[in-house]
């Protein structure tokens, strides 16, 4: 997925509702940001108990492809929310390889 961002932007991507397995889950994705100022990518969970952040990363202005892994330790139904924030106008953020795998993130 490529997001072209002509101005200061906040983009929010949401999963469908997911049921937690009996073990930990590792949510991972890769991204590349070509922006005027660092992009901030935040992964959060939305559950029946509320909203909590499970990971945040920031890119450089000319970042290479980077893999990010976030552990999900949840025992009920949840949504994964990925928020991308670009503080200055202009740029492109590429996001790929959304993966959920059973077990801890290595």
Tab-separated table of N, CA and C in Angstrom:
chain	number	residue	atom	x	y	z
A	1	UNK	N	0.847	-1.156	0.000
A	1	UNK	CA	0.000	0.000	0.000
A	1	UNK	C	0.903	1.233	0.000
A	2	UNK	N	0.617	2.185	-0.875
A	2	UNK	CA	1.390	3.425	-0.903
A	2	UNK	C	0.458	4.575	-0.573
A	3	UNK	N	0.896	5.398	0.364
A	3	UNK	CA	0.120	6.561	0.761
A	3	UNK	C	0.870	7.809	0.326
A	4	UNK	N	0.330	8.560	-0.623
A	4	UNK	CA	0.922	9.825	-1.041
A	4	UNK	C	0.293	10.920	-0.182
A	5	UNK	N	1.121	11.668	0.497
A	5	UNK	CA	0.635	12.636	1.481
A	5	UNK	C	1.035	14.041	1.068
A	6	UNK	N	0.131	14.779	0.391
A	6	UNK	CA	0.474	16.105	-0.119
A	6	UNK	C	0.556	17.180	0.952
A	7	UNK	N	0.031	16.927	2.119
A	7	UNK	CA	0.055	17.920	3.190
A	7	UNK	C	0.210	17.206	4.521
A	8	UNK	N	0.311	17.979	5.588
A	8	UNK	CA	0.397	17.371	6.915
A	8	UNK	C	-0.770	16.401	7.048
A	9	UNK	N	-0.477	15.192	7.483
A	9	UNK	CA	-1.517	14.173	7.457
A	9	UNK	C	-1.444	13.241	8.645
A	10	UNK	N	-2.597	12.702	8.978
A	10	UNK	CA	-2.696	11.571	9.890
A	10	UNK	C	-3.572	10.548	9.188
A	11	UNK	N	-3.017	9.357	9.001
A	11	UNK	CA	-3.729	8.268	8.336
A	11	UNK	C	-3.946	7.169	9.357
A	12	UNK	N	-5.151	6.595	9.364
A	12	UNK	CA	-5.483	5.549	10.330
A	12	UNK	C	-5.973	4.325	9.563
A	13	UNK	N	-5.300	3.197	9.788
A	13	UNK	CA	-5.702	1.925	9.195
A	13	UNK	C	-6.179	1.012	10.318
A	14	UNK	N	-7.326	0.363	10.125
A	14	UNK	CA	-7.895	-0.508	11.162
A	14	UNK	C	-8.102	-1.909	10.620
A	15	UNK	N	-7.824	-2.903	11.454
A	15	UNK	CA	-8.159	-4.274	11.100
A	15	UNK	C	-9.629	-4.522	11.409
A	16	UNK	N	-10.120	-5.637	10.954
A	16	UNK	CA	-11.434	-6.086	11.411
A	16	UNK	C	-11.282	-6.579	12.851
A	17	UNK	N	-12.369	-6.917	13.503
A	17	UNK	CA	-12.276	-7.453	14.868
A	17	UNK	C	-11.632	-8.827	14.813
A	18	UNK	N	-10.651	-9.042	15.693
A	18	UNK	CA	-9.908	-10.292	15.743
A	18	UNK	C	-10.100	-10.954	17.091
A	19	UNK	N	-10.107	-12.275	17.121
A	19	UNK	CA	-10.223	-13.025	18.374
A	19	UNK	C	-8.834	-13.498	18.759
A	20	UNK	N	-8.425	-13.185	19.970
A	20	UNK	CA	-7.094	-13.562	20.447
A	20	UNK	C	-6.993	-15.073	20.607
A	21	UNK	N	-5.859	-15.665	20.179
A	21	UNK	CA	-5.632	-17.086	20.431
A	21	UNK	C	-5.219	-17.280	21.894
A	22	UNK	N	-4.935	-18.498	22.264
A	22	UNK	CA	-4.542	-18.788	23.642
A	22	UNK	C	-3.085	-18.438	23.924
A	23	UNK	N	-2.364	-17.982	22.915
A	23	UNK	CA	-0.955	-17.616	23.114
A	23	UNK	C	-0.706	-16.204	22.577
A	24	UNK	N	0.512	-15.734	22.764
A	24	UNK	CA	0.891	-14.402	22.281
A	24	UNK	C	0.845	-14.358	20.746
A	25	UNK	N	0.688	-13.158	20.216
A	25	UNK	CA	0.679	-12.926	18.775
A	25	UNK	C	1.706	-11.845	18.471
A	26	UNK	N	2.406	-11.995	17.357
A	26	UNK	CA	3.332	-10.968	16.892
A	26	UNK	C	2.729	-10.329	15.638
A	27	UNK	N	2.458	-9.028	15.705
A	27	UNK	CA	1.969	-8.277	14.550
A	27	UNK	C	3.167	-7.555	13.949
A	28	UNK	N	3.407	-7.768	12.656
A	28	UNK	CA	4.549	-7.102	12.023
A	28	UNK	C	4.136	-6.505	10.678
A	29	UNK	N	4.917	-5.536	10.248
A	29	UNK	CA	4.736	-4.900	8.952
A	29	UNK	C	6.062	-4.285	8.542
A	30	UNK	N	6.207	-3.969	7.261
A	30	UNK	CA	7.386	-3.242	6.793
A	30	UNK	C	6.917	-1.906	6.223
A	31	UNK	N	7.793	-0.912	6.328
A	31	UNK	CA	7.439	0.406	5.801
A	31	UNK	C	8.688	1.102	5.273
A	32	UNK	N	8.437	2.082	4.431
A	32	UNK	CA	9.483	2.987	3.932
A	32	UNK	C	8.851	4.357	3.827
A	33	UNK	N	9.507	5.356	4.382
A	33	UNK	CA	8.975	6.718	4.350
A	33	UNK	C	9.927	7.618	3.575
A	34	UNK	N	9.382	8.341	2.631
A	34	UNK	CA	10.123	9.361	1.897
A	34	UNK	C	9.365	10.660	2.123
A	35	UNK	N	9.733	11.334	3.214
A	35	UNK	CA	8.974	12.495	3.680
A	35	UNK	C	9.916	13.643	4.013
A	36	UNK	N	9.351	14.828	4.161
A	36	UNK	CA	10.151	16.011	4.486
A	36	UNK	C	10.618	15.996	5.945
A	37	UNK	N	9.817	15.425	6.827
A	37	UNK	CA	10.170	15.308	8.246
A	37	UNK	C	9.804	13.896	8.687
A	38	UNK	N	10.349	13.459	9.786
A	38	UNK	CA	10.140	12.092	10.249
A	38	UNK	C	8.656	11.754	10.395
A	39	UNK	N	8.305	10.565	9.921
A	39	UNK	CA	6.948	10.044	10.100
A	39	UNK	C	6.910	9.242	11.402
A	40	UNK	N	5.777	9.274	12.082
A	40	UNK	CA	5.587	8.474	13.289
A	40	UNK	C	4.510	7.438	13.015
A	41	UNK	N	4.835	6.167	13.260
A	41	UNK	CA	3.893	5.073	13.065
A	41	UNK	C	3.577	4.476	14.431
A	42	UNK	N	2.311	4.410	14.770
A	42	UNK	CA	1.884	3.928	16.076
A	42	UNK	C	0.914	2.767	15.895
A	43	UNK	N	1.166	1.675	16.621
A	43	UNK	CA	0.257	0.529	16.623
A	43	UNK	C	-0.460	0.517	17.964
A	44	UNK	N	-1.787	0.444	17.907
A	44	UNK	CA	-2.595	0.414	19.123
A	44	UNK	C	-3.610	-0.717	19.015
A	45	UNK	N	-4.120	-1.125	20.170
A	45	UNK	CA	-5.200	-2.109	20.231
A	45	UNK	C	-6.448	-1.428	20.758
A	46	UNK	N	-7.564	-1.742	20.156
A	46	UNK	CA	-8.856	-1.305	20.660
A	46	UNK	C	-9.573	-2.552	21.154
A	47	UNK	N	-9.882	-2.582	22.447
A	47	UNK	CA	-10.533	-3.734	23.062
A	47	UNK	C	-11.792	-3.276	23.781
A	48	UNK	N	-12.487	-4.222	24.386
A	48	UNK	CA	-13.661	-3.869	25.178
A	48	UNK	C	-13.265	-3.026	26.384
A	49	UNK	N	-12.008	-3.147	26.818
A	49	UNK	CA	-11.530	-2.395	27.983
A	49	UNK	C	-10.983	-1.015	27.618
A	50	UNK	N	-10.861	-0.717	26.324
A	50	UNK	CA	-10.354	0.589	25.928
A	50	UNK	C	-9.319	0.513	24.826
A	51	UNK	N	-8.487	1.532	24.773
A	51	UNK	CA	-7.506	1.742	23.704
A	51	UNK	C	-6.122	1.811	24.346
A	52	UNK	N	-5.155	1.039	23.825
A	52	UNK	CA	-3.796	1.139	24.370
A	52	UNK	C	-2.771	0.986	23.255
A	53	UNK	N	-1.680	1.716	23.389
A	53	UNK	CA	-0.589	1.684	22.414
A	53	UNK	C	0.319	0.504	22.726
A	54	UNK	N	0.662	-0.269	21.684
A	54	UNK	CA	1.583	-1.399	21.866
A	54	UNK	C	2.937	-1.158	21.204
A	55	UNK	N	3.063	-0.094	20.405
A	55	UNK	CA	4.355	0.214	19.803
A	55	UNK	C	4.327	1.493	18.999
A	56	UNK	N	5.449	2.210	19.013
A	56	UNK	CA	5.615	3.436	18.233
A	56	UNK	C	7.011	3.436	17.632
A	57	UNK	N	7.105	3.855	16.380
A	57	UNK	CA	8.404	3.991	15.726
A	57	UNK	C	8.398	5.256	14.887
A	58	UNK	N	9.581	5.835	14.693
A	58	UNK	CA	9.727	7.036	13.868
A	58	UNK	C	10.721	6.767	12.759
A	59	UNK	N	10.431	7.312	11.591
A	59	UNK	CA	11.323	7.139	10.449
A	59	UNK	C	12.230	8.344	10.311
A	60	UNK	N	13.296	8.172	9.575
A	60	UNK	CA	14.068	9.312	9.115
A	60	UNK	C	13.380	9.862	7.875
A	61	UNK	N	13.876	10.951	7.355
A	61	UNK	CA	13.257	11.551	6.175
A	61	UNK	C	13.394	10.665	4.942
A	62	UNK	N	14.468	9.883	4.844
A	62	UNK	CA	14.711	9.016	3.682
A	62	UNK	C	14.968	7.594	4.158
A	63	UNK	N	14.033	7.008	4.867
A	63	UNK	CA	14.227	5.689	5.467
A	63	UNK	C	14.187	4.585	4.417
A	64	UNK	N	15.024	3.569	4.611
A	64	UNK	CA	14.975	2.356	3.801
A	64	UNK	C	13.839	1.485	4.331
A	65	UNK	N	13.535	0.394	3.629
A	65	UNK	CA	12.512	-0.529	4.118
A	65	UNK	C	12.902	-1.008	5.503
A	66	UNK	N	11.973	-0.925	6.434
A	66	UNK	CA	12.208	-1.286	7.829
A	66	UNK	C	11.089	-2.206	8.298
A	67	UNK	N	11.460	-3.287	8.970
A	67	UNK	CA	10.461	-4.204	9.532
A	67	UNK	C	10.208	-3.835	10.985
A	68	UNK	N	8.940	-3.773	11.359
A	68	UNK	CA	8.537	-3.442	12.722
A	68	UNK	C	7.725	-4.611	13.272
A	69	UNK	N	8.020	-5.002	14.521
A	69	UNK	CA	7.282	-6.075	15.180
A	69	UNK	C	6.714	-5.557	16.487
A	70	UNK	N	5.440	-5.852	16.716
A	70	UNK	CA	4.770	-5.437	17.945
A	70	UNK	C	4.076	-6.635	18.580
A	71	UNK	N	4.403	-6.954	19.841
A	71	UNK	CA	3.734	-8.069	20.515
A	71	UNK	C	2.308	-7.694	20.915
A	72	UNK	N	1.413	-8.643	20.743
A	72	UNK	CA	0.031	-8.457	21.162
A	72	UNK	C	-0.274	-9.505	22.218
A	73	UNK	N	-0.522	-9.040	23.411
A	73	UNK	CA	-0.890	-9.912	24.513
A	73	UNK	C	-2.302	-9.533	24.931
A	74	UNK	N	-3.258	-10.191	24.349
A	74	UNK	CA	-4.660	-9.847	24.569
A	74	UNK	C	-5.447	-11.137	24.730
A	75	UNK	N	-6.470	-11.124	25.554
A	75	UNK	CA	-7.219	-12.346	25.809
A	75	UNK	C	-8.663	-12.294	25.319
A	76	UNK	N	-8.997	-11.315	24.525
A	76	UNK	CA	-10.373	-11.200	24.038
A	76	UNK	C	-10.402	-10.775	22.585
A	77	UNK	N	-11.453	-10.105	22.220
A	77	UNK	CA	-11.613	-9.578	20.867
A	77	UNK	C	-10.937	-8.210	20.799
A	78	UNK	N	-10.249	-7.938	19.697
A	78	UNK	CA	-9.547	-6.662	19.564
A	78	UNK	C	-9.455	-6.241	18.104
A	79	UNK	N	-9.137	-4.975	17.882
A	79	UNK	CA	-8.796	-4.430	16.572
A	79	UNK	C	-7.379	-3.899	16.669
A	80	UNK	N	-6.611	-4.045	15.600
A	80	UNK	CA	-5.298	-3.418	15.507
A	80	UNK	C	-5.480	-2.128	14.721
A	81	UNK	N	-4.940	-1.039	15.252
A	81	UNK	CA	-5.031	0.273	14.604
A	81	UNK	C	-3.621	0.786	14.357
A	82	UNK	N	-3.300	1.040	13.090
A	82	UNK	CA	-2.002	1.604	12.719
A	82	UNK	C	-2.245	3.047	12.312
A	83	UNK	N	-1.610	3.981	13.034
A	83	UNK	CA	-1.736	5.402	12.740
A	83	UNK	C	-0.402	5.915	12.223
A	84	UNK	N	-0.431	6.629	11.102
A	84	UNK	CA	0.771	7.211	10.506
A	84	UNK	C	0.606	8.717	10.546
A	85	UNK	N	1.572	9.390	11.160
A	85	UNK	CA	1.496	10.848	11.278
A	85	UNK	C	2.693	11.476	10.582
A	86	UNK	N	2.398	12.407	9.678
A	86	UNK	CA	3.418	13.157	8.950
A	86	UNK	C	3.276	14.615	9.382
A	87	UNK	N	4.284	15.186	10.080
A	87	UNK	CA	4.124	16.526	10.633
A	87	UNK	C	4.247	17.676	9.630
A	88	UNK	N	4.850	17.423	8.468
A	88	UNK	CA	5.030	18.491	7.480
A	88	UNK	C	4.474	18.050	6.135
A	89	UNK	N	4.096	18.996	5.290
A	89	UNK	CA	3.535	18.653	3.988
A	89	UNK	C	4.493	17.849	3.116
A	90	UNK	N	3.924	16.963	2.335
A	90	UNK	CA	4.656	16.243	1.311
A	90	UNK	C	5.257	14.937	1.765
A	91	UNK	N	5.271	13.983	0.844
A	91	UNK	CA	5.938	12.732	1.110
A	91	UNK	C	5.116	11.522	0.731
A	92	UNK	N	5.781	10.372	0.796
A	92	UNK	CA	5.161	9.091	0.487
A	92	UNK	C	5.558	8.107	1.571
A	93	UNK	N	4.590	7.325	2.030
A	93	UNK	CA	4.858	6.240	2.967
A	93	UNK	C	4.356	4.959	2.318
A	94	UNK	N	5.249	3.976	2.163
A	94	UNK	CA	4.886	2.659	1.651
A	94	UNK	C	4.770	1.715	2.832
A	95	UNK	N	3.707	0.905	2.851
A	95	UNK	CA	3.510	-0.076	3.921
A	95	UNK	C	3.194	-1.404	3.261
A	96	UNK	N	3.811	-2.482	3.769
A	96	UNK	CA	3.651	-3.784	3.141
A	96	UNK	C	3.783	-4.885	4.188
A	97	UNK	N	3.432	-6.088	3.785
A	97	UNK	CA	3.676	-7.310	4.565
A	97	UNK	C	3.065	-7.280	5.965
A	98	UNK	N	1.778	-6.958	6.074
A	98	UNK	CA	1.105	-7.063	7.356
A	98	UNK	C	1.012	-8.536	7.716
A	99	UNK	N	1.526	-8.919	8.891
A	99	UNK	CA	1.568	-10.327	9.278
A	99	UNK	C	1.185	-10.492	10.744
A	100	UNK	N	0.376	-11.499	11.021
A	100	UNK	CA	0.082	-11.931	12.380
A	100	UNK	C	0.645	-13.335	12.518
A	101	UNK	N	1.523	-13.541	13.483
A	101	UNK	CA	2.063	-14.892	13.692
A	101	UNK	C	1.922	-15.260	15.178
A	102	UNK	N	1.668	-16.529	15.403
A	102	UNK	CA	1.496	-17.010	16.775
A	102	UNK	C	2.851	-17.094	17.456
A	103	UNK	N	2.909	-16.660	18.697
A	103	UNK	CA	4.138	-16.698	19.468
A	103	UNK	C	4.714	-15.312	19.690
A	104	UNK	N	5.776	-15.289	20.456
A	104	UNK	CA	6.457	-14.026	20.775
A	104	UNK	C	7.146	-13.447	19.545
A	105	UNK	N	7.330	-12.128	19.517
A	105	UNK	CA	8.126	-11.484	18.477
A	105	UNK	C	9.599	-11.761	18.759
A	106	UNK	N	10.347	-12.127	17.744
A	106	UNK	CA	11.793	-12.366	17.963
A	106	UNK	C	12.616	-11.201	17.498
